[in-house]
GROMACS .gro file of C-alpha atoms in nm:
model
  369
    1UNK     CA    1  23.683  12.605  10.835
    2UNK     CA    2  23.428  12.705  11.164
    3UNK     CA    3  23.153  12.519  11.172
    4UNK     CA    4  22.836  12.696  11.371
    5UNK     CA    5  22.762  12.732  11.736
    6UNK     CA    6  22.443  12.596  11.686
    7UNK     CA    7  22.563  12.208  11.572
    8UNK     CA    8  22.751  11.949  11.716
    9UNK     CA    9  23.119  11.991  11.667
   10UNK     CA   10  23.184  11.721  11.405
   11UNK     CA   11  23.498  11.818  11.265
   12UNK     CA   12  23.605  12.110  11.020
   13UNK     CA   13  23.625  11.812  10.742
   14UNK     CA   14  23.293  11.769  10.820
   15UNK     CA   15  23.173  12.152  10.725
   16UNK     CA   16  23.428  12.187  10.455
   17UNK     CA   17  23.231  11.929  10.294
   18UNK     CA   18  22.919  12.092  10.297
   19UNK     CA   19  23.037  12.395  10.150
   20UNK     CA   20  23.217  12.210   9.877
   21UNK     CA   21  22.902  12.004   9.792
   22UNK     CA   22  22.723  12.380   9.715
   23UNK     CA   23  22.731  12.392   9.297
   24UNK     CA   24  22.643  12.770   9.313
   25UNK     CA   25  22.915  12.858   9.542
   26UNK     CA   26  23.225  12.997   9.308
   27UNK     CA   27  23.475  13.152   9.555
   28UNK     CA   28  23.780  13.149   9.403
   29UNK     CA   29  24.020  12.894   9.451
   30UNK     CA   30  24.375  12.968   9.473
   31UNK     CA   31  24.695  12.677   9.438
   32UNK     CA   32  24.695  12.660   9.822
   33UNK     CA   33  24.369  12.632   9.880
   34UNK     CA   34  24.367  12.403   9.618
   35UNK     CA   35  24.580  12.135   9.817
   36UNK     CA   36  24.374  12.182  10.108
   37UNK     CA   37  24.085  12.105   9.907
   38UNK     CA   38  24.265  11.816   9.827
   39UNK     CA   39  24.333  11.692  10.152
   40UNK     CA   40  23.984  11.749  10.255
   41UNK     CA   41  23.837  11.555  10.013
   42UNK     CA   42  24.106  11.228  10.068
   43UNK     CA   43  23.915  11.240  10.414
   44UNK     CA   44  23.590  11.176  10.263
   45UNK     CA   45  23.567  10.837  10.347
   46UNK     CA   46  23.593  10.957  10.721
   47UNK     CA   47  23.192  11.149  10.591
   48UNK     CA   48  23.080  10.852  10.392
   49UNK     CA   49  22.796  10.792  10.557
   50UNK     CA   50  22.733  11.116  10.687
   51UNK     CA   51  22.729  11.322  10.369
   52UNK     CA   52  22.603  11.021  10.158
   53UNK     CA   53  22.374  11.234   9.972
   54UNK     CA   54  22.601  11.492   9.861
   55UNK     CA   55  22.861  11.257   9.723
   56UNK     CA   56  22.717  11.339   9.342
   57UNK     CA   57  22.723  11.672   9.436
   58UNK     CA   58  23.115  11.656   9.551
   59UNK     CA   59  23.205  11.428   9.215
   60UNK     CA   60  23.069  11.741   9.054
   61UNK     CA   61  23.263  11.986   9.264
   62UNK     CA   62  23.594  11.800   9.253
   63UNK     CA   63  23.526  11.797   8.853
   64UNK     CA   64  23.473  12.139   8.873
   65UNK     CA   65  23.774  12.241   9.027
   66UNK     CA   66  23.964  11.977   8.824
   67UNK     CA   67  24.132  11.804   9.098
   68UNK     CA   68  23.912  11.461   9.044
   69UNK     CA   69  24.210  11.277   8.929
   70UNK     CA   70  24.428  11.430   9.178
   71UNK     CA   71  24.182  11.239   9.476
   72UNK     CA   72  24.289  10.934   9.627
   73UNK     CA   73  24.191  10.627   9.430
   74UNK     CA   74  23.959  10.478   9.710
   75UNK     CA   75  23.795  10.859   9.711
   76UNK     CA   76  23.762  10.852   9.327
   77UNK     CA   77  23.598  10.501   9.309
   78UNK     CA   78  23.328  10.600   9.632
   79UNK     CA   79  23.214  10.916   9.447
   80UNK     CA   80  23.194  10.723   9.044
   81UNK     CA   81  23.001  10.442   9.235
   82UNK     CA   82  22.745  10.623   9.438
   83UNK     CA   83  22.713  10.924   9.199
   84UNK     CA   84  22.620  10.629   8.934
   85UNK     CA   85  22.385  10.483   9.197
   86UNK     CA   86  22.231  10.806   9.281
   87UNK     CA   87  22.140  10.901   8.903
   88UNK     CA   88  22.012  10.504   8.859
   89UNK     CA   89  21.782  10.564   9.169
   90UNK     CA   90  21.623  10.926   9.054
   91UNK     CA   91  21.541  10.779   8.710
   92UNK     CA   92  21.396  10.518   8.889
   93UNK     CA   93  21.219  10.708   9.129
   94UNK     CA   94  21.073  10.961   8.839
   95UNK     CA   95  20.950  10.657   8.649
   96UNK     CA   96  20.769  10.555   8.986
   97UNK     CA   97  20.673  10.934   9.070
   98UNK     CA   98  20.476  10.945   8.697
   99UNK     CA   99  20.302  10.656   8.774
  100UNK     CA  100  20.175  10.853   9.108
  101UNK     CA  101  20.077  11.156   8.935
  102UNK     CA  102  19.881  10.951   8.664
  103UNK     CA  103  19.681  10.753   8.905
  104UNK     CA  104  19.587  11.124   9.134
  105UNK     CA  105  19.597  11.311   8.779
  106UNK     CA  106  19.282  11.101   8.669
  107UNK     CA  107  19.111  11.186   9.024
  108UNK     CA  108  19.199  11.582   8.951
  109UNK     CA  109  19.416  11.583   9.288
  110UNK     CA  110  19.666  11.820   9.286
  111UNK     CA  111  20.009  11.732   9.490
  112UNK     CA  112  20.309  11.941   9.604
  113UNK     CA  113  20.586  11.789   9.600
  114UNK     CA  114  20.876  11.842   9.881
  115UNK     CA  115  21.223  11.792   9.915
  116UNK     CA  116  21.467  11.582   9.733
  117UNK     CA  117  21.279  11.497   9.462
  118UNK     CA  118  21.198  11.879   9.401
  119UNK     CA  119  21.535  12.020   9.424
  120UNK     CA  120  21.633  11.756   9.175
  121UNK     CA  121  21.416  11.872   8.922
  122UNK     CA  122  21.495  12.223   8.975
  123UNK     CA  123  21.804  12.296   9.166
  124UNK     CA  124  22.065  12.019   9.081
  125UNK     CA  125  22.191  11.883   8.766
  126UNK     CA  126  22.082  11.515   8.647
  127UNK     CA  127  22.470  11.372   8.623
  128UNK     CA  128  22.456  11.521   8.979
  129UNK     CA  129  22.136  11.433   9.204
  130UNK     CA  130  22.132  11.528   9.543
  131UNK     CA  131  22.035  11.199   9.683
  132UNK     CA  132  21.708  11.131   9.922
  133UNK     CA  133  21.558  10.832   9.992
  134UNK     CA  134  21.224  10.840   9.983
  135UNK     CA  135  20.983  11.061   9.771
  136UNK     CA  136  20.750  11.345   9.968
  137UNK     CA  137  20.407  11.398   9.841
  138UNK     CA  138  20.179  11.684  10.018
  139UNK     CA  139  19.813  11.658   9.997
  140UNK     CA  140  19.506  11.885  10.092
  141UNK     CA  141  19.342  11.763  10.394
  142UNK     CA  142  19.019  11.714  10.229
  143UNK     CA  143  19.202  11.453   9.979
  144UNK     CA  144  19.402  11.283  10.228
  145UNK     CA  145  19.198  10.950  10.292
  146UNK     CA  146  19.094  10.961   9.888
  147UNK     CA  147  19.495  10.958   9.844
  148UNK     CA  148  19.583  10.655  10.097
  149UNK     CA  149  19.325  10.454   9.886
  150UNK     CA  150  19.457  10.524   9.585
  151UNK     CA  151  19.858  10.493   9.708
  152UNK     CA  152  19.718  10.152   9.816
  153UNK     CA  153  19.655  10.035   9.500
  154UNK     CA  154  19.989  10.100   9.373
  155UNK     CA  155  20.217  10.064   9.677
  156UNK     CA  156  20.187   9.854  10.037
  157UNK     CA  157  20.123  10.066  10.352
  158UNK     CA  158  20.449  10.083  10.578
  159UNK     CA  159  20.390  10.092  10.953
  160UNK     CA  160  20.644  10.320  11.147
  161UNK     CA  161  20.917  10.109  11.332
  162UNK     CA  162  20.834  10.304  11.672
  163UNK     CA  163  20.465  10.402  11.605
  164UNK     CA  164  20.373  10.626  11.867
  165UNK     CA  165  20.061  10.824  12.037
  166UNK     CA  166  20.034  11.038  11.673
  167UNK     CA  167  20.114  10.714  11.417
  168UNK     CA  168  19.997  10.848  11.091
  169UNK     CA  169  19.804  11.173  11.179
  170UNK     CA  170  19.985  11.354  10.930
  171UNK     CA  171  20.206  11.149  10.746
  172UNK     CA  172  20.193  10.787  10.600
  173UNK     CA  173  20.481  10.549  10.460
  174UNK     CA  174  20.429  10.351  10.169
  175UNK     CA  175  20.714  10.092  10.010
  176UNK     CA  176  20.733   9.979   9.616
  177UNK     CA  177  20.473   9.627   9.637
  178UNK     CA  178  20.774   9.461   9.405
  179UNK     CA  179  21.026   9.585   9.686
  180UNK     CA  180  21.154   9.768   9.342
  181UNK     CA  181  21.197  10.179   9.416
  182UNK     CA  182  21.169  10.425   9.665
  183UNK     CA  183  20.945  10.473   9.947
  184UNK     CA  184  20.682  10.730   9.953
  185UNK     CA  185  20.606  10.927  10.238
  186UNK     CA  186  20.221  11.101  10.228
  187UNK     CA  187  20.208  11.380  10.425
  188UNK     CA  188  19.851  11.621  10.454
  189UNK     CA  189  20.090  11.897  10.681
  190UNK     CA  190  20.481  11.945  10.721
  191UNK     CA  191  20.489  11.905  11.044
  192UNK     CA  192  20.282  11.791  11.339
  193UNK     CA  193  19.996  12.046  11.308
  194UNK     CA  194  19.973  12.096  11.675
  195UNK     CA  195  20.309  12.233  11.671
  196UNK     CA  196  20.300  12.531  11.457
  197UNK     CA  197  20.057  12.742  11.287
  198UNK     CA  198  20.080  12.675  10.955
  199UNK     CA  199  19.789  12.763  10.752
  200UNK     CA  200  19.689  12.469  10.447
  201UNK     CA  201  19.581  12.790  10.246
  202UNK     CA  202  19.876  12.947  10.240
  203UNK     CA  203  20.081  12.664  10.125
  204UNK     CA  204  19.837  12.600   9.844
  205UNK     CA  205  19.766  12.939   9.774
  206UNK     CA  206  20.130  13.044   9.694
  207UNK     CA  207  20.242  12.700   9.569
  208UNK     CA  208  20.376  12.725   9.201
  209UNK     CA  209  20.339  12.449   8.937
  210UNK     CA  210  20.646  12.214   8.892
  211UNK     CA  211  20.852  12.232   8.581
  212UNK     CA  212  20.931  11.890   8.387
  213UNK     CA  213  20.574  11.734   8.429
  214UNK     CA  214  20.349  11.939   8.193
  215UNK     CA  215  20.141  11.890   8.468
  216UNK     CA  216  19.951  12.183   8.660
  217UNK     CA  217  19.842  11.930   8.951
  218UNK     CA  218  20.226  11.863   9.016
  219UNK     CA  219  20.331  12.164   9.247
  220UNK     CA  220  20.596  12.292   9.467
  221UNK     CA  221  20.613  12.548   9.761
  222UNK     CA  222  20.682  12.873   9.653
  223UNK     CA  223  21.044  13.040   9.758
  224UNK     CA  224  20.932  13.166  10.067
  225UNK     CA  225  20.793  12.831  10.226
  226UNK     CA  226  21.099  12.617  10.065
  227UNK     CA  227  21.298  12.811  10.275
  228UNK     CA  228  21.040  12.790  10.554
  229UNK     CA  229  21.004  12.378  10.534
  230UNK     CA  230  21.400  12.372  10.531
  231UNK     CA  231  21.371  12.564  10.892
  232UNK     CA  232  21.083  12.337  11.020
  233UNK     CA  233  21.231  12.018  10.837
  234UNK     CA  234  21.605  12.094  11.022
  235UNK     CA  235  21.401  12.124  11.374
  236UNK     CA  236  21.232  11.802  11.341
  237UNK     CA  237  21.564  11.673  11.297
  238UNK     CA  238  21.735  11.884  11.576
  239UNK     CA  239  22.028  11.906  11.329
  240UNK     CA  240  22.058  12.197  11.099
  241UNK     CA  241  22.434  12.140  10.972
  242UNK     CA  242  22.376  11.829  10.741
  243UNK     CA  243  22.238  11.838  10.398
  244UNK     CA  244  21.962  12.049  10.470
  245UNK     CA  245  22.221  12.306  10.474
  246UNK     CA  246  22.343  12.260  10.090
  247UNK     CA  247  21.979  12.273   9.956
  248UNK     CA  248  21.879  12.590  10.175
  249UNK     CA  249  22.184  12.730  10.052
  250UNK     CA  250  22.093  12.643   9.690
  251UNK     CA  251  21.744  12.762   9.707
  252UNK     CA  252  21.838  13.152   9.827
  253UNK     CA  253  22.125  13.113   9.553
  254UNK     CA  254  21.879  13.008   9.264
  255UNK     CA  255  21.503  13.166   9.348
  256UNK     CA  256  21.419  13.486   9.406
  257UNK     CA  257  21.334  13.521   9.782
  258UNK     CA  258  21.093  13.771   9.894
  259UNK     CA  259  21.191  13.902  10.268
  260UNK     CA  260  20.858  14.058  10.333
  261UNK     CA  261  20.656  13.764  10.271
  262UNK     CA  262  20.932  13.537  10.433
  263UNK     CA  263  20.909  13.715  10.757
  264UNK     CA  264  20.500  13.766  10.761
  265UNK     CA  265  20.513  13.399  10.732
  266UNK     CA  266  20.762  13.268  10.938
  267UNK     CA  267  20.563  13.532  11.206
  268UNK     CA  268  20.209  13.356  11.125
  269UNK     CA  269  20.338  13.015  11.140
  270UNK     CA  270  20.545  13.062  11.454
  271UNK     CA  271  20.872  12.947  11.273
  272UNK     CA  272  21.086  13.290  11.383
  273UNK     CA  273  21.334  13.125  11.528
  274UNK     CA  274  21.412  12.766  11.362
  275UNK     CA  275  21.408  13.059  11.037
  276UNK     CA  276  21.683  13.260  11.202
  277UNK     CA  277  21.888  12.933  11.348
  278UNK     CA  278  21.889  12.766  10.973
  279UNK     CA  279  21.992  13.119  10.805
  280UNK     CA  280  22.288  13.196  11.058
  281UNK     CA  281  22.415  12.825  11.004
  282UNK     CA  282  22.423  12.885  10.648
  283UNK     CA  283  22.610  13.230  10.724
  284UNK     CA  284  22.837  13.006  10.978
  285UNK     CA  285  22.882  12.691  10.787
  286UNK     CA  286  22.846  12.881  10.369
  287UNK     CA  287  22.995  13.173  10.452
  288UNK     CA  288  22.690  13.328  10.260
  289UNK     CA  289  22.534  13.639  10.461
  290UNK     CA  290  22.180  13.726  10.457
  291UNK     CA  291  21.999  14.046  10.487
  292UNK     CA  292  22.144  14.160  10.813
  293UNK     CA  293  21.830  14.412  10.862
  294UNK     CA  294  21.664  14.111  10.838
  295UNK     CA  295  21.862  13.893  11.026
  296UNK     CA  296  21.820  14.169  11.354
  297UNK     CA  297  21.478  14.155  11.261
  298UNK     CA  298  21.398  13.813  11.317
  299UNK     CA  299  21.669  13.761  11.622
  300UNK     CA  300  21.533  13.574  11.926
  301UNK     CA  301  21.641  13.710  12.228
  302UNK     CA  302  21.949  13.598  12.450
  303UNK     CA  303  21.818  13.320  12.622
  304UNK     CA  304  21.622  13.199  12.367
  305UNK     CA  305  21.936  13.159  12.128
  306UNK     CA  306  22.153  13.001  12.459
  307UNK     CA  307  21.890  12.739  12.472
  308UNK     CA  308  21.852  12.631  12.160
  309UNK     CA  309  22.238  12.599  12.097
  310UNK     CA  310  22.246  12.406  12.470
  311UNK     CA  311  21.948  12.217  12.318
  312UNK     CA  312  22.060  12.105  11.961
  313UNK     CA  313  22.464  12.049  12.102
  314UNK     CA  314  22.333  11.797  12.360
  315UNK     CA  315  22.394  11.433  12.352
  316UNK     CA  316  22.039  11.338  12.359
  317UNK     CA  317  21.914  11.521  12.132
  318UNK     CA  318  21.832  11.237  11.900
  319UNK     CA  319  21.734  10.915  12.002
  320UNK     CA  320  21.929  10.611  12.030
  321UNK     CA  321  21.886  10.365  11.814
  322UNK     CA  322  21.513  10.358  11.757
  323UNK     CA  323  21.471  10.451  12.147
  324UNK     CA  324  21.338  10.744  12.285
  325UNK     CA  325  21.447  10.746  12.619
  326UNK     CA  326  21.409  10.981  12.897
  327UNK     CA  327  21.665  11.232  12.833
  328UNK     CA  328  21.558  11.269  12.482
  329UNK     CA  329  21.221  11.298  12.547
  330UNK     CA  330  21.317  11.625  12.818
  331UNK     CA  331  21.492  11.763  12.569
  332UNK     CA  332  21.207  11.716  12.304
  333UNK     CA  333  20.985  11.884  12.511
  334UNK     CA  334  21.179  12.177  12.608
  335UNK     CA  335  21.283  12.229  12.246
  336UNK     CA  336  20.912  12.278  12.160
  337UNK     CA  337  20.883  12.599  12.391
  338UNK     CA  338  21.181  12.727  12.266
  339UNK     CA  339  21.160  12.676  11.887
  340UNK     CA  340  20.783  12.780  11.878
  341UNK     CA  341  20.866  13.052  12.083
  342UNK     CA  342  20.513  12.954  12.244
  343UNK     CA  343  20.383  12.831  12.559
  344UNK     CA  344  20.038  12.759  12.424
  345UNK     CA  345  20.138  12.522  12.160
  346UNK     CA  346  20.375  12.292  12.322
  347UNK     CA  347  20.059  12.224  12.555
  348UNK     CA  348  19.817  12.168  12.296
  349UNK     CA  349  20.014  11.916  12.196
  350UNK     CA  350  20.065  11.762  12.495
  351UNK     CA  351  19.752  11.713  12.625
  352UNK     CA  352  19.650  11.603  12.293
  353UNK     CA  353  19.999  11.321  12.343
  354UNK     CA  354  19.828  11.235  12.671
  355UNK     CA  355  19.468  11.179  12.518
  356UNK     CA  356  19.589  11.002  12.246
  357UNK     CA  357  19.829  10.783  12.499
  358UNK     CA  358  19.511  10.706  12.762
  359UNK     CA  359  19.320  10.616  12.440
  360UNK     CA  360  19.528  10.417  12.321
  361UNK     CA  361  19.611  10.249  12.624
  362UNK     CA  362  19.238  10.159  12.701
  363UNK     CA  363  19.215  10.025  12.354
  364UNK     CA  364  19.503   9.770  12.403
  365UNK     CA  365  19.366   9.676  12.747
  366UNK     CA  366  19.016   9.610  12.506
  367UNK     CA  367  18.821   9.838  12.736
  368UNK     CA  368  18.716  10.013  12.445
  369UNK     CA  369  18.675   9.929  12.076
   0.00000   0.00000   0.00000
């Protein structure tokens, strides 16, 4: 099993894994393929941590396949604990996530919802959770200090371990005030908004309500920009083979995907090429082709594509520890040209880094208030 040329080589074991933790793939499986299977999955405890949230996924695969009780004990017991674990925590999480939605619901604040908790209520079965560990809430702008006031009264703000120049301009941490639940991460954009161009409007105007709520406030992102936030989401990450992979997979498997208003907003927001990087992985990793008029359509050129696999394969492209140091932060910055395809916005944000940074730095030395 190849994995991509756009991810760290982590072992075929590693990618094998992610395919098997897709429910919607059904390729057929044959008696030697079977006993590679197998093997693959008595390796799991090689990917424990790793693939952590997709163990409920692969209990439901090996099920599936009816080689559970073929596994290696040790195997067996991992995927009956956490898969019991993971079910405990979403019920937990969706008695938490109704309190949330009462409290906004009696302000008339409408919230789309992102992520884990989504996919769970649409995409993946409830004996089978893909795990997550927090839950994402997206507000409007104009609701987004209304919203920390209210979150406040349920839950206790959580400051950042590494705050930096940007802290909570977009997105806010809250943890259970009992230490009881998940986390809950307020966001008012997807990304840094100096980074990409993506309208408020558009998100809100194509967002669709949530099934399981009886709820219109409770929303989700339509097709289009679930496939979209799986792009940006993988970039922010600088890792688009992990489990980003199985729900992007999932989504083009279950919804109906418009390519014409896919590309006229990955064009608008300036998300071209983290769009084409995410759907070739999936192609690499899945084995699952897309559109390939669409795919040539949406190609970055040569150098562009070189970069970004010299930029996402590099050893410091994540930070150590909880440190940023210098290497990462080159690398951060030249990913930013690259994956916006821009040379305007990687600027704006910088010199709105450096205005924050002198700011801040005046502040601490108390030569401002």
């Amino acid at each position: 099993m190849a994995g991509t040329v756009f991810a760290k080589d982590k072992g075929s074991d590693y990618f094998t894994l992610l395919k098997l933790s897709c429910l919607s793939n059904n390729d057929l499986i044959s008696e030697v393929k079977c006993q590679s299977i197998i093997a693959t999955f008595n390796n799991l405890m090689d990917f424990s941590h790793s693939h952590n949230r997709l163990i409920p996924l692969l209990k439901h695969k090996a099920q599936k396949l009816n080689i559970f009780n073929e596994l290696n004990f040790d195997v067996q017991n991992l995927l009956n604990t956490e898969t019991k674990k993971g079910v405990v925590t979403e019920l937990a999480k969706e008695i938490q996530l109704k309190a949330i939605i009462q409290k906004l619901s009696l302000f008339d604040i409408p919230i789309i919802l992102l992520k884990g908790v989504v996919f769970n209520k649409t995409i993946y079965p409830s004996n089978a959770p893909r795990i997550s560990n927090d839950i994402d809430i997206l507000v409007k702008k104009k609701d987004w200090i209304k919203v920390n006031s209210l979150l406040n009264d349920l839950m206790a703000y959580s400051e950042k371990k590494c705050p930096d120049v940007f802290g909570d301009l977009y997105e806010v941490s809250f943890t259970p005030k009992n230490c009881v639940g998940a986390a809950v991460d307020l966001h008012c954009a997807l990304i840094n908004p100096y980074l990409f161009n993506i309208d408020e409007n558009d998100l809100w105007t194509e967002s669709q309500s949530l099934a399981g709520f009886n709820n219109d406030l409770v929303r989700t992102l339509c097709p289009e920009h679930l496939i979209l936030h799986q792009a940006i989401h993988a970039y922010k990450d600088m890792d688009f083979a992990k489990y980003n992979m199985v729900d992007t997979f999932e989504v083009l498997q279950t919804q109906s995907i418009d390519n014409n208003k896919l590309y006229q907003y990955a064009d608008k927001w300036n998300v071209v090429t983290p769009l084409y990087i995410l759907l070739k992985c999936n192609e690499d990793i899945i084995s699952d082709s897309f559109e390939q008029g669409f795919m040539r359509k949406i190609r970055p050129n040569m150098f562009c594509l070189s970069l970004a696999k010299l930029l996402l394969t590099s050893p410091s492209n994540q930070p150590i520890g909880d440190v940023k140091n210098f290497k990462y932060r080159v690398n951060q910055i030249m990913s930013q040209f690259i994956f916006t395809a821009s040379l305007v916005q990687p600027f704006i944000l910088a010199l709105s880094y450096i205005k924050g940074l002198t700011y801040k730095s005046l502040k601490n030395a108390k030569l401002i208030k």
